[in-house]
Amino acid sequence: MSRAFGTLSEALQDDSWSGQDTVPVISPDALSPDGMAEVLSEVLQRPARFQQVDAHTHKATMMQYGMSETFAQSLDMAAAQSDGIYEAEQALASPAPTSFRQWREEVRKPATHA
């Protein structure tokens, strides 16, 4: 059964539905990778930076750290995202209520410092 959800929250709260669907999730702050690094630097109080590398180097690095070749190949999906494959869906999506900064401060920072 296919059903269109307006938000991820709607999809997660509907116990009557089963199946698969696509729900675009976008941040209300729509940060660039450099913007995300800036938030990380501020929240963690240490330098963070974004450094883009070519797909071959990224895949090799992932495999060096123990990822399978199949998983490392999933970078093709990231390349498609960089090429704008989801822009039309995101234009129609409602932003998530949690910003990247809020998530980083409330969820990820405590886990990092545990």
CSV table of C-alpha atoms in Angstrom, one decimal:
chain,number,residue,atom,x,y,z
A,1,MET,CA,0.0,0.0,0.0
A,2,SER,CA,1.4,3.4,-1.0
A,3,ARG,CA,0.7,6.5,1.0
A,4,ALA,CA,2.1,10.0,0.9
A,5,PHE,CA,3.2,11.4,4.2
A,6,GLY,CA,3.8,15.1,4.6
A,7,THR,CA,6.4,14.8,7.4
A,8,LEU,CA,8.5,12.1,9.0
A,9,SER,CA,6.6,12.7,12.2
A,10,GLU,CA,3.3,11.7,10.4
A,11,ALA,CA,4.9,8.5,9.1
A,12,LEU,CA,6.3,7.5,12.5
A,13,GLN,CA,3.0,8.2,14.3
A,14,ASP,CA,0.7,6.2,11.9
A,15,ASP,CA,0.5,2.7,13.4
A,16,SER,CA,-2.1,1.7,10.8
A,17,TRP,CA,0.3,1.9,7.8
A,18,SER,CA,2.8,-0.6,6.7
A,19,GLY,CA,5.0,-0.7,3.7
A,20,GLN,CA,7.6,1.6,2.2
A,21,ASP,CA,7.5,5.2,1.3
A,22,THR,CA,9.8,8.1,0.7
A,23,VAL,CA,9.7,11.0,3.2
A,24,PRO,CA,12.1,13.8,2.5
A,25,VAL,CA,13.6,15.1,5.8
A,26,ILE,CA,15.2,18.5,5.6
A,27,SER,CA,16.7,20.7,8.3
A,28,PRO,CA,15.0,24.1,8.9
A,29,ASP,CA,18.5,25.7,8.7
A,30,ALA,CA,19.5,24.2,5.3
A,31,LEU,CA,23.2,24.4,6.1
A,32,SER,CA,26.0,23.8,3.6
A,33,PRO,CA,28.8,21.4,4.6
A,34,ASP,CA,30.9,24.4,5.7
A,35,GLY,CA,28.0,25.7,7.7
A,36,MET,CA,27.7,22.3,9.5
A,37,ALA,CA,31.4,22.4,10.3
A,38,GLU,CA,31.0,25.9,11.8
A,39,VAL,CA,28.2,24.6,14.0
A,40,LEU,CA,30.3,21.6,15.1
A,41,SER,CA,33.2,23.9,15.9
A,42,GLU,CA,31.0,26.1,18.1
A,43,VAL,CA,29.2,23.3,19.9
A,44,LEU,CA,32.3,21.1,20.5
A,45,GLN,CA,34.5,24.2,21.2
A,46,ARG,CA,37.3,22.8,18.9
A,47,PRO,CA,38.0,23.3,15.2
A,48,ALA,CA,36.1,21.3,12.7
A,49,ARG,CA,36.2,21.8,8.9
A,50,PHE,CA,34.7,20.3,5.8
A,51,GLN,CA,37.0,18.9,3.2
A,52,GLN,CA,35.6,17.5,0.0
A,53,VAL,CA,37.5,14.7,-1.6
A,54,ASP,CA,37.0,12.8,-4.8
A,55,ALA,CA,34.9,9.7,-4.9
A,56,HIS,CA,37.9,7.3,-5.3
A,57,THR,CA,39.7,8.8,-2.2
A,58,HIS,CA,36.5,8.7,-0.1
A,59,LYS,CA,35.8,5.0,-1.1
A,60,ALA,CA,39.4,4.0,-0.3
A,61,THR,CA,39.3,5.8,3.1
A,62,MET,CA,36.1,4.1,4.0
A,63,MET,CA,37.5,0.7,3.1
A,64,GLN,CA,40.7,1.5,5.0
A,65,TYR,CA,38.6,2.0,8.2
A,66,GLY,CA,36.9,-1.4,7.7
A,67,MET,CA,33.8,-0.7,5.5
A,68,SER,CA,33.0,-3.3,2.9
A,69,GLU,CA,33.5,-2.4,-0.8
A,70,THR,CA,29.7,-2.7,-1.3
A,71,PHE,CA,29.0,-0.2,1.5
A,72,ALA,CA,31.8,2.1,0.3
A,73,GLN,CA,30.2,2.1,-3.2
A,74,SER,CA,27.1,3.6,-1.6
A,75,LEU,CA,29.0,6.9,-2.2
A,76,ASP,CA,27.3,6.9,-5.6
A,77,MET,CA,24.1,7.9,-3.7
A,78,ALA,CA,25.9,10.8,-2.1
A,79,ALA,CA,27.1,11.9,-5.5
A,80,ALA,CA,23.5,11.8,-6.8
A,81,GLN,CA,22.5,14.0,-3.9
A,82,SER,CA,25.2,16.5,-4.7
A,83,ASP,CA,23.9,16.6,-8.2
A,84,GLY,CA,20.5,17.7,-7.0
A,85,ILE,CA,18.5,14.5,-7.3
A,86,TYR,CA,16.3,15.4,-4.3
A,87,GLU,CA,15.9,19.1,-4.9
A,88,ALA,CA,12.3,18.7,-6.3
A,89,GLU,CA,11.2,16.6,-3.3
A,90,GLN,CA,12.8,18.9,-0.8
A,91,ALA,CA,11.1,21.9,-2.3
A,92,LEU,CA,7.8,20.3,-1.4
A,93,ALA,CA,8.8,19.1,2.0
A,94,SER,CA,8.1,20.7,5.3
A,95,PRO,CA,11.3,21.4,7.3
A,96,ALA,CA,11.9,19.2,10.3
A,97,PRO,CA,11.4,20.9,13.7
A,98,THR,CA,14.9,20.3,14.9
A,99,SER,CA,17.9,22.3,13.5
A,100,PHE,CA,21.3,20.7,13.1
A,101,ARG,CA,22.6,22.8,16.0
A,102,GLN,CA,19.8,21.7,18.3
A,103,TRP,CA,20.4,18.0,17.4
A,104,ARG,CA,24.1,18.4,17.9
A,105,GLU,CA,23.7,20.1,21.3
A,106,GLU,CA,20.9,17.9,22.7
A,107,VAL,CA,21.7,14.5,21.2
A,108,ARG,CA,25.1,14.1,19.7
A,109,LYS,CA,27.2,16.2,22.1
A,110,PRO,CA,26.2,14.2,25.2
A,111,ALA,CA,27.0,11.0,23.3
A,112,THR,CA,30.4,12.4,22.2
A,113,HIS,CA,31.4,13.4,25.7
A,114,ALA,CA,30.1,10.2,27.4
